[in-house]
Every structure is written in structure tokens, then in C-alpha cells.
mmCIF file with all atom_site columns, C-alpha atoms and ligand atoms in Angstrom:
data_model
loop_
_atom_site.group_PDB
_atom_site.id
_atom_site.type_symbol
_atom_site.label_atom_id
_atom_site.label_alt_id
_atom_site.label_comp_id
_atom_site.label_asym_id
_atom_site.label_entity_id
_atom_site.label_seq_id
_atom_site.pdbx_PDB_ins_code
_atom_site.Cartn_x
_atom_site.Cartn_y
_atom_site.Cartn_z
_atom_site.occupancy
_atom_site.B_iso_or_equiv
_atom_site.pdbx_formal_charge
_atom_site.auth_seq_id
_atom_site.auth_comp_id
_atom_site.auth_asym_id
_atom_site.auth_atom_id
_atom_site.pdbx_PDB_model_num
ATOM   1   C  CA  . MET A 1 1   ? -5.900  5.725   -18.714 1.00 96.00 ? 1   MET A CA  1
ATOM   2   C  CA  . ARG A 1 2   ? -7.504  5.679   -15.409 1.00 98.00 ? 2   ARG A CA  1
ATOM   3   C  CA  . ILE A 1 3   ? -5.641  7.469   -12.390 1.00 98.00 ? 3   ILE A CA  1
ATOM   4   C  CA  . GLY A 1 4   ? -6.439  6.647   -8.718  1.00 98.00 ? 4   GLY A CA  1
ATOM   5   C  CA  . SER A 1 5   ? -4.838  8.162   -5.008  1.00 98.00 ? 5   SER A CA  1
ATOM   6   C  CA  . GLY A 1 6   ? -5.151  6.498   -1.760  1.00 98.00 ? 6   GLY A CA  1
ATOM   7   C  CA  . TRP A 1 7   ? -3.954  7.582   1.320   1.00 98.00 ? 7   TRP A CA  1
ATOM   8   C  CA  . ASP A 1 8   ? -4.031  6.335   4.822   1.00 98.00 ? 8   ASP A CA  1
ATOM   9   C  CA  . ILE A 1 9   ? -2.603  6.132   8.925   1.00 98.00 ? 9   ILE A CA  1
ATOM   10  C  CA  . HIS A 1 10  ? -2.358  4.128   11.616  1.00 98.00 ? 10  HIS A CA  1
ATOM   11  C  CA  . ARG A 1 11  ? -1.792  4.552   15.295  1.00 98.00 ? 11  ARG A CA  1
ATOM   12  C  CA  . LEU A 1 12  ? 1.407   3.531   16.146  1.00 98.00 ? 12  LEU A CA  1
ATOM   13  C  CA  . THR A 1 13  ? 2.013   1.142   19.399  1.00 98.00 ? 13  THR A CA  1
ATOM   14  C  CA  . GLU A 1 14  ? 4.060   -1.113  21.153  1.00 97.00 ? 14  GLU A CA  1
ATOM   15  C  CA  . GLY A 1 15  ? 3.654   -5.023  20.730  1.00 95.00 ? 15  GLY A CA  1
ATOM   16  C  CA  . ARG A 1 16  ? 2.957   -4.750  17.192  1.00 96.00 ? 16  ARG A CA  1
ATOM   17  C  CA  . LYS A 1 17  ? 4.955   -5.343  13.931  1.00 97.00 ? 17  LYS A CA  1
ATOM   18  C  CA  . LEU A 1 18  ? 6.019   -2.643  12.051  1.00 98.00 ? 18  LEU A CA  1
ATOM   19  C  CA  . VAL A 1 19  ? 5.105   -3.478  8.270   1.00 98.00 ? 19  VAL A CA  1
ATOM   20  C  CA  . LEU A 1 20  ? 5.450   -1.440  5.419   1.00 98.00 ? 20  LEU A CA  1
ATOM   21  C  CA  . GLY A 1 21  ? 4.729   -3.069  1.963   1.00 98.00 ? 21  GLY A CA  1
ATOM   22  C  CA  . GLY A 1 22  ? 4.465   -6.197  2.946   1.00 97.00 ? 22  GLY A CA  1
ATOM   23  C  CA  . ILE A 1 23  ? 8.458   -5.746  4.694   1.00 98.00 ? 23  ILE A CA  1
ATOM   24  C  CA  . VAL A 1 24  ? 8.557   -6.278  8.621   1.00 98.00 ? 24  VAL A CA  1
ATOM   25  C  CA  . ILE A 1 25  ? 10.696  -3.224  9.769   1.00 98.00 ? 25  ILE A CA  1
ATOM   26  C  CA  . PRO A 1 26  ? 12.392  -3.901  12.985  1.00 97.00 ? 26  PRO A CA  1
ATOM   27  C  CA  . PHE A 1 27  ? 11.244  -1.188  15.211  1.00 97.00 ? 27  PHE A CA  1
ATOM   28  C  CA  . SER A 1 28  ? 9.821   -1.331  19.145  1.00 97.00 ? 28  SER A CA  1
ATOM   29  C  CA  . LYS A 1 29  ? 6.299   0.062   17.897  1.00 98.00 ? 29  LYS A CA  1
ATOM   30  C  CA  . GLY A 1 30  ? 4.008   -1.354  14.846  1.00 97.00 ? 30  GLY A CA  1
ATOM   31  C  CA  . GLU A 1 31  ? 0.776   -0.312  13.811  1.00 97.00 ? 31  GLU A CA  1
ATOM   32  C  CA  . GLU A 1 32  ? -2.317  -0.600  15.460  1.00 95.00 ? 32  GLU A CA  1
ATOM   33  C  CA  . ALA A 1 33  ? -5.022  -2.420  13.546  1.00 93.00 ? 33  ALA A CA  1
ATOM   34  C  CA  . HIS A 1 34  ? -7.655  -5.032  12.138  1.00 89.00 ? 34  HIS A CA  1
ATOM   35  C  CA  . SER A 1 35  ? -5.378  -6.365  10.086  1.00 90.00 ? 35  SER A CA  1
ATOM   36  C  CA  . ASP A 1 36  ? -1.783  -6.400  9.860   1.00 93.00 ? 36  ASP A CA  1
ATOM   37  C  CA  . GLY A 1 37  ? -2.204  -2.386  9.141   1.00 96.00 ? 37  GLY A CA  1
ATOM   38  C  CA  . ASP A 1 38  ? 0.175   -2.155  6.633   1.00 98.00 ? 38  ASP A CA  1
ATOM   39  C  CA  . VAL A 1 39  ? -0.316  1.790   5.716   1.00 98.00 ? 39  VAL A CA  1
ATOM   40  C  CA  . LEU A 1 40  ? 1.489   1.457   2.210   1.00 98.00 ? 40  LEU A CA  1
ATOM   41  C  CA  . ILE A 1 41  ? -0.608  -1.512  0.638   1.00 98.00 ? 41  ILE A CA  1
ATOM   42  C  CA  . HIS A 1 42  ? -3.548  -0.026  1.978   1.00 98.00 ? 42  HIS A CA  1
ATOM   43  C  CA  . ALA A 1 43  ? -3.117  3.212   0.165   1.00 98.00 ? 43  ALA A CA  1
ATOM   44  C  CA  . VAL A 1 44  ? -2.226  1.318   -2.868  1.00 98.00 ? 44  VAL A CA  1
ATOM   45  C  CA  . ILE A 1 45  ? -5.342  -0.572  -2.547  1.00 98.00 ? 45  ILE A CA  1
ATOM   46  C  CA  . ASP A 1 46  ? -7.301  2.322   -1.948  1.00 98.00 ? 46  ASP A CA  1
ATOM   47  C  CA  . ALA A 1 47  ? -5.707  3.908   -5.065  1.00 98.00 ? 47  ALA A CA  1
ATOM   48  C  CA  . LEU A 1 48  ? -6.318  0.794   -7.344  1.00 98.00 ? 48  LEU A CA  1
ATOM   49  C  CA  . PHE A 1 49  ? -10.186 0.951   -6.186  1.00 98.00 ? 49  PHE A CA  1
ATOM   50  C  CA  . GLY A 1 50  ? -10.168 4.784   -6.655  1.00 98.00 ? 50  GLY A CA  1
ATOM   51  C  CA  . ALA A 1 51  ? -8.768  3.939   -10.429 1.00 98.00 ? 51  ALA A CA  1
ATOM   52  C  CA  . LEU A 1 52  ? -11.624 1.958   -11.118 1.00 98.00 ? 52  LEU A CA  1
ATOM   53  C  CA  . SER A 1 53  ? -14.407 4.419   -9.116  1.00 98.00 ? 53  SER A CA  1
ATOM   54  C  CA  . MET A 1 54  ? -15.091 1.133   -6.849  1.00 97.00 ? 54  MET A CA  1
ATOM   55  C  CA  . GLY A 1 55  ? -15.048 1.985   -3.468  1.00 96.00 ? 55  GLY A CA  1
ATOM   56  C  CA  . ASP A 1 56  ? -12.251 1.795   -1.397  1.00 95.00 ? 56  ASP A CA  1
ATOM   57  C  CA  . ILE A 1 57  ? -10.233 -0.760  0.687   1.00 94.00 ? 57  ILE A CA  1
ATOM   58  C  CA  . GLY A 1 58  ? -13.432 -1.157  3.605   1.00 92.00 ? 58  GLY A CA  1
ATOM   59  C  CA  . THR A 1 59  ? -16.008 -1.879  0.618   1.00 93.00 ? 59  THR A CA  1
ATOM   60  C  CA  . HIS A 1 60  ? -14.756 -4.753  -0.004  1.00 94.00 ? 60  HIS A CA  1
ATOM   61  C  CA  . PHE A 1 61  ? -12.442 -5.703  2.838   1.00 92.00 ? 61  PHE A CA  1
ATOM   62  C  CA  . PRO A 1 62  ? -14.794 -4.699  5.826   1.00 89.00 ? 62  PRO A CA  1
ATOM   63  C  CA  . PRO A 1 63  ? -12.628 -4.223  8.929   1.00 83.00 ? 63  PRO A CA  1
ATOM   64  C  CA  . GLY A 1 64  ? -15.632 -5.924  11.194  1.00 84.00 ? 64  GLY A CA  1
ATOM   65  C  CA  . ASP A 1 65  ? -14.689 -8.758  9.098   1.00 88.00 ? 65  ASP A CA  1
ATOM   66  C  CA  . PRO A 1 66  ? -13.122 -11.718 11.392  1.00 89.00 ? 66  PRO A CA  1
ATOM   67  C  CA  . ALA A 1 67  ? -11.922 -13.109 8.124   1.00 88.00 ? 67  ALA A CA  1
ATOM   68  C  CA  . TYR A 1 68  ? -9.472  -9.956  8.003   1.00 86.00 ? 68  TYR A CA  1
ATOM   69  C  CA  . LYS A 1 69  ? -7.950  -10.088 11.606  1.00 85.00 ? 69  LYS A CA  1
ATOM   70  C  CA  . ASP A 1 70  ? -4.374  -10.267 11.494  1.00 85.00 ? 70  ASP A CA  1
ATOM   71  C  CA  . ILE A 1 71  ? -4.457  -10.919 7.949   1.00 89.00 ? 71  ILE A CA  1
ATOM   72  C  CA  . SER A 1 72  ? -1.489  -10.398 5.842   1.00 94.00 ? 72  SER A CA  1
ATOM   73  C  CA  . SER A 1 73  ? -2.510  -6.969  3.607   1.00 96.00 ? 73  SER A CA  1
ATOM   74  C  CA  . THR A 1 74  ? -0.643  -8.033  1.160   1.00 97.00 ? 74  THR A CA  1
ATOM   75  C  CA  . VAL A 1 75  ? -3.313  -10.961 0.252   1.00 96.00 ? 75  VAL A CA  1
ATOM   76  C  CA  . LEU A 1 76  ? -5.551  -8.028  0.407   1.00 96.00 ? 76  LEU A CA  1
ATOM   77  C  CA  . LEU A 1 77  ? -3.558  -6.659  -2.445  1.00 98.00 ? 77  LEU A CA  1
ATOM   78  C  CA  . GLU A 1 78  ? -3.230  -9.847  -4.391  1.00 97.00 ? 78  GLU A CA  1
ATOM   79  C  CA  . LYS A 1 79  ? -7.363  -9.852  -4.261  1.00 97.00 ? 79  LYS A CA  1
ATOM   80  C  CA  . ALA A 1 80  ? -7.045  -5.834  -5.549  1.00 97.00 ? 80  ALA A CA  1
ATOM   81  C  CA  . VAL A 1 81  ? -5.139  -6.561  -8.459  1.00 97.00 ? 81  VAL A CA  1
ATOM   82  C  CA  . SER A 1 82  ? -6.844  -9.302  -9.553  1.00 97.00 ? 82  SER A CA  1
ATOM   83  C  CA  . MET A 1 83  ? -9.906  -7.138  -9.557  1.00 96.00 ? 83  MET A CA  1
ATOM   84  C  CA  . VAL A 1 84  ? -8.128  -4.748  -11.500 1.00 97.00 ? 84  VAL A CA  1
ATOM   85  C  CA  . HIS A 1 85  ? -7.104  -7.340  -14.297 1.00 96.00 ? 85  HIS A CA  1
ATOM   86  C  CA  . THR A 1 86  ? -10.978 -8.798  -14.155 1.00 96.00 ? 86  THR A CA  1
ATOM   87  C  CA  . GLU A 1 87  ? -11.836 -5.196  -15.126 1.00 96.00 ? 87  GLU A CA  1
ATOM   88  C  CA  . GLY A 1 88  ? -9.640  -5.167  -18.156 1.00 96.00 ? 88  GLY A CA  1
ATOM   89  C  CA  . PHE A 1 89  ? -7.028  -2.968  -16.894 1.00 97.00 ? 89  PHE A CA  1
ATOM   90  C  CA  . PHE A 1 90  ? -3.182  -3.110  -16.108 1.00 96.00 ? 90  PHE A CA  1
ATOM   91  C  CA  . ILE A 1 91  ? -0.873  -1.310  -13.662 1.00 97.00 ? 91  ILE A CA  1
ATOM   92  C  CA  . GLY A 1 92  ? 1.413   1.680   -15.299 1.00 97.00 ? 92  GLY A CA  1
ATOM   93  C  CA  . ASN A 1 93  ? 2.917   2.830   -12.540 1.00 98.00 ? 93  ASN A CA  1
ATOM   94  C  CA  . ILE A 1 94  ? 2.694   3.708   -8.971  1.00 98.00 ? 94  ILE A CA  1
ATOM   95  C  CA  . ASP A 1 95  ? 3.850   6.157   -7.254  1.00 98.00 ? 95  ASP A CA  1
ATOM   96  C  CA  . SER A 1 96  ? 3.889   6.571   -3.091  1.00 98.00 ? 96  SER A CA  1
ATOM   97  C  CA  . THR A 1 97  ? 5.431   7.988   0.191   1.00 98.00 ? 97  THR A CA  1
ATOM   98  C  CA  . ILE A 1 98  ? 5.740   6.698   3.317   1.00 98.00 ? 98  ILE A CA  1
ATOM   99  C  CA  . ILE A 1 99  ? 5.483   9.419   6.095   1.00 98.00 ? 99  ILE A CA  1
ATOM   100 C  CA  . LEU A 1 100 ? 6.712   8.256   9.693   1.00 98.00 ? 100 LEU A CA  1
ATOM   101 C  CA  . GLU A 1 101 ? 9.417   9.726   11.700  1.00 98.00 ? 101 GLU A CA  1
ATOM   102 C  CA  . LYS A 1 102 ? 11.056  6.629   12.778  1.00 97.00 ? 102 LYS A CA  1
ATOM   103 C  CA  . PRO A 1 103 ? 13.018  4.564   12.426  1.00 97.00 ? 103 PRO A CA  1
ATOM   104 C  CA  . LYS A 1 104 ? 14.696  5.503   8.587   1.00 96.00 ? 104 LYS A CA  1
ATOM   105 C  CA  . LEU A 1 105 ? 13.336  3.841   6.023   1.00 97.00 ? 105 LEU A CA  1
ATOM   106 C  CA  . LYS A 1 106 ? 15.880  4.001   3.212   1.00 96.00 ? 106 LYS A CA  1
ATOM   107 C  CA  . ARG A 1 107 ? 18.108  0.745   3.461   1.00 97.00 ? 107 ARG A CA  1
ATOM   108 C  CA  . TYR A 1 108 ? 14.571  -0.799  3.495   1.00 98.00 ? 108 TYR A CA  1
ATOM   109 C  CA  . ILE A 1 109 ? 13.189  0.656   0.353   1.00 98.00 ? 109 ILE A CA  1
ATOM   110 C  CA  . PRO A 1 110 ? 14.592  -1.621  -2.272  1.00 98.00 ? 110 PRO A CA  1
ATOM   111 C  CA  . GLU A 1 111 ? 13.328  -4.589  -0.510  1.00 98.00 ? 111 GLU A CA  1
ATOM   112 C  CA  . VAL A 1 112 ? 9.763   -3.079  -0.049  1.00 98.00 ? 112 VAL A CA  1
ATOM   113 C  CA  . VAL A 1 113 ? 10.099  -1.937  -3.608  1.00 98.00 ? 113 VAL A CA  1
ATOM   114 C  CA  . GLN A 1 114 ? 10.553  -5.823  -4.855  1.00 98.00 ? 114 GLN A CA  1
ATOM   115 C  CA  . LYS A 1 115 ? 7.834   -7.129  -2.819  1.00 98.00 ? 115 LYS A CA  1
ATOM   116 C  CA  . LEU A 1 116 ? 5.385   -4.336  -3.840  1.00 98.00 ? 116 LEU A CA  1
ATOM   117 C  CA  . SER A 1 117 ? 6.801   -5.867  -7.709  1.00 98.00 ? 117 SER A CA  1
ATOM   118 C  CA  . SER A 1 118 ? 6.093   -9.135  -7.013  1.00 97.00 ? 118 SER A CA  1
ATOM   119 C  CA  . ILE A 1 119 ? 2.681   -8.949  -5.902  1.00 96.00 ? 119 ILE A CA  1
ATOM   120 C  CA  . LEU A 1 120 ? 1.559   -6.357  -8.831  1.00 96.00 ? 120 LEU A CA  1
ATOM   121 C  CA  . GLY A 1 121 ? 3.503   -7.779  -11.460 1.00 94.00 ? 121 GLY A CA  1
ATOM   122 C  CA  . VAL A 1 122 ? 4.842   -4.563  -12.589 1.00 96.00 ? 122 VAL A CA  1
ATOM   123 C  CA  . ASP A 1 123 ? 8.424   -4.045  -13.102 1.00 97.00 ? 123 ASP A CA  1
ATOM   124 C  CA  . PRO A 1 124 ? 10.259  -2.083  -10.390 1.00 98.00 ? 124 PRO A CA  1
ATOM   125 C  CA  . GLU A 1 125 ? 11.057  0.914   -12.719 1.00 98.00 ? 125 GLU A CA  1
ATOM   126 C  CA  . ASN A 1 126 ? 7.647   1.617   -12.538 1.00 98.00 ? 126 ASN A CA  1
ATOM   127 C  CA  . ILE A 1 127 ? 7.132   1.573   -8.709  1.00 98.00 ? 127 ILE A CA  1
ATOM   128 C  CA  . SER A 1 128 ? 8.456   4.411   -6.807  1.00 98.00 ? 128 SER A CA  1
ATOM   129 C  CA  . VAL A 1 129 ? 8.380   4.591   -2.819  1.00 98.00 ? 129 VAL A CA  1
ATOM   130 C  CA  . LYS A 1 130 ? 9.365   7.414   -1.253  1.00 98.00 ? 130 LYS A CA  1
ATOM   131 C  CA  . ALA A 1 131 ? 10.090  7.704   2.860   1.00 98.00 ? 131 ALA A CA  1
ATOM   132 C  CA  . LYS A 1 132 ? 9.881   11.164  4.746   1.00 97.00 ? 132 LYS A CA  1
ATOM   133 C  CA  . THR A 1 133 ? 9.533   12.197  8.207   1.00 97.00 ? 133 THR A CA  1
ATOM   134 C  CA  . GLY A 1 134 ? 6.661   14.342  9.743   1.00 96.00 ? 134 GLY A CA  1
ATOM   135 C  CA  . GLU A 1 135 ? 9.552   17.339  11.052  1.00 96.00 ? 135 GLU A CA  1
ATOM   136 C  CA  . GLY A 1 136 ? 8.257   16.552  14.688  1.00 96.00 ? 136 GLY A CA  1
ATOM   137 C  CA  . LEU A 1 137 ? 4.807   17.754  13.875  1.00 97.00 ? 137 LEU A CA  1
ATOM   138 C  CA  . GLY A 1 138 ? 1.476   16.446  14.207  1.00 97.00 ? 138 GLY A CA  1
ATOM   139 C  CA  . PRO A 1 139 ? 1.161   12.767  15.473  1.00 97.00 ? 139 PRO A CA  1
ATOM   140 C  CA  . VAL A 1 140 ? 3.052   11.391  12.752  1.00 97.00 ? 140 VAL A CA  1
ATOM   141 C  CA  . GLY A 1 141 ? 6.053   14.039  13.708  1.00 97.00 ? 141 GLY A CA  1
ATOM   142 C  CA  . GLU A 1 142 ? 5.519   12.731  17.475  1.00 97.00 ? 142 GLU A CA  1
ATOM   143 C  CA  . GLY A 1 143 ? 6.183   9.432   16.472  1.00 97.00 ? 143 GLY A CA  1
ATOM   144 C  CA  . ASN A 1 144 ? 2.503   7.870   16.958  1.00 98.00 ? 144 ASN A CA  1
ATOM   145 C  CA  . ALA A 1 145 ? 1.321   7.867   13.710  1.00 98.00 ? 145 ALA A CA  1
ATOM   146 C  CA  . VAL A 1 146 ? 2.347   6.119   10.181  1.00 98.00 ? 146 VAL A CA  1
ATOM   147 C  CA  . GLU A 1 147 ? 0.722   7.853   7.015   1.00 98.00 ? 147 GLU A CA  1
ATOM   148 C  CA  . ALA A 1 148 ? 1.081   6.624   3.314   1.00 98.00 ? 148 ALA A CA  1
ATOM   149 C  CA  . ARG A 1 149 ? 0.268   7.852   0.473   1.00 98.00 ? 149 ARG A CA  1
ATOM   150 C  CA  . ALA A 1 150 ? -0.149  6.774   -3.385  1.00 98.00 ? 150 ALA A CA  1
ATOM   151 C  CA  . VAL A 1 151 ? -0.964  7.509   -7.012  1.00 98.00 ? 151 VAL A CA  1
ATOM   152 C  CA  . VAL A 1 152 ? -1.886  4.671   -9.522  1.00 98.00 ? 152 VAL A CA  1
ATOM   153 C  CA  . LEU A 1 153 ? -2.404  4.616   -12.873 1.00 98.00 ? 153 LEU A CA  1
ATOM   154 C  CA  . LEU A 1 154 ? -3.585  1.942   -14.972 1.00 98.00 ? 154 LEU A CA  1
ATOM   155 C  CA  . GLU A 1 155 ? -4.179  1.193   -18.349 1.00 97.00 ? 155 GLU A CA  1
ATOM   156 C  CA  . GLU A 1 156 ? -6.644  -0.551  -20.502 1.00 95.00 ? 156 GLU A CA  1
ATOM   157 C  CA  . LYS A 1 157 ? -5.924  -3.687  -21.995 1.00 89.00 ? 157 LYS A CA  1
ATOM   158 C  CA  . ASP A 1 158 ? -6.140  -3.019  -26.095 1.00 81.00 ? 158 ASP A CA  1
ATOM   159 C  CA  . GLU A 1 159 ? -6.874  -7.284  -26.531 1.00 71.00 ? 159 GLU A CA  1
ATOM   160 C  CA  . SER A 1 160 ? -6.339  -6.083  -30.148 1.00 66.00 ? 160 SER A CA  1
ATOM   161 C  CA  . VAL A 1 161 ? -2.718  -5.390  -30.074 1.00 60.00 ? 161 VAL A CA  1
ATOM   162 C  CA  . TRP A 1 162 ? -1.882  -8.713  -28.539 1.00 56.00 ? 162 TRP A CA  1
ATOM   163 C  CA  . VAL A 1 163 ? -3.845  -10.637 -31.358 1.00 51.00 ? 163 VAL A CA  1
HETATM 164 MG MG1 . MG  B 2 .   ? -5.754  1.063   7.277   1.00 93.21 ? 1   MG  B MG1 1
#
């Protein structure tokens, strides 16, 4: 087994979509970014690459590369997952936390989990997405940023079991 952790933060700005786990959340602000700025997916991708000891999201998808301008982070996640499989692992479970002052995310969480489940090929019961606020403290608490953290467990494929 291998464990990986990921973290990301993006500034919130008007005129951008708020995208979390591939789902557009209705709000007046969204992530400022070269891609769609999906902090949750970026944290998950960093956790996957971390578990593989294969660098981070910027190593594989450089932010200056025009190919990734405004790209949906779900596409990047699909590529990261296929690298996990190529390296001989599958995803055991994921635990994550989104930290955002507004809006309240609770009612969107089931949709986010479903979306991640379909991209990752992992049962929804093995995907945890939690949400909390910054308690009014710092850039997140003041509503100027959104942050996400993720931990993943990878398990080595045991080909002999499948024969
Ligand atoms: Mg990011």
C-alpha cells in the first residue's frame, strides 16, 4: 500500500465559475486559475502523484502550457488515474476536505462524490468529501480563497489473485 497527501488553494474572483470535484457550484465568485481551478481535484491529483512519488500536478501538467488553459480538471484527473493504473496500483480510498467560507456545500457533496466516483472508478463509499469554513480567519475565512486537502490510499494490484 502507498499513501499520498495533497493540498491546494485558489484565489476567489468575480466572473469565474466555482468548480469543485467537477461540479459547478452556483456562486458569485469562482477560482482564479490557468485551468478551471478545481481545488478539490487538484488536491486529489497531488495526493495520487504523491503516493506514487512521481512529483506533483505542476510536473505533469505545467500551468504555463497553453494545452491546459481553461481545461476541465476532470480531464487531468483522468490522466492521473490512468498513470496510477499503469504503475500497477488501484485506488483504495480517498478522504478530502474543502475549506470555503461561502456558499454552504453540504447539499452538493453527494453529487461531488458521484462525480469523483465515476472519474476514479472507485465506489462512492470509498470516497469521503467533507466541507468546513475558515471560521472567518485568514484569506479563506475572509471569502477570498478556497482550499482543499486530500489523502489517498493506493493498493498494489496483485495479478496472481486475478488469474
Ligand atoms: Mg490548483
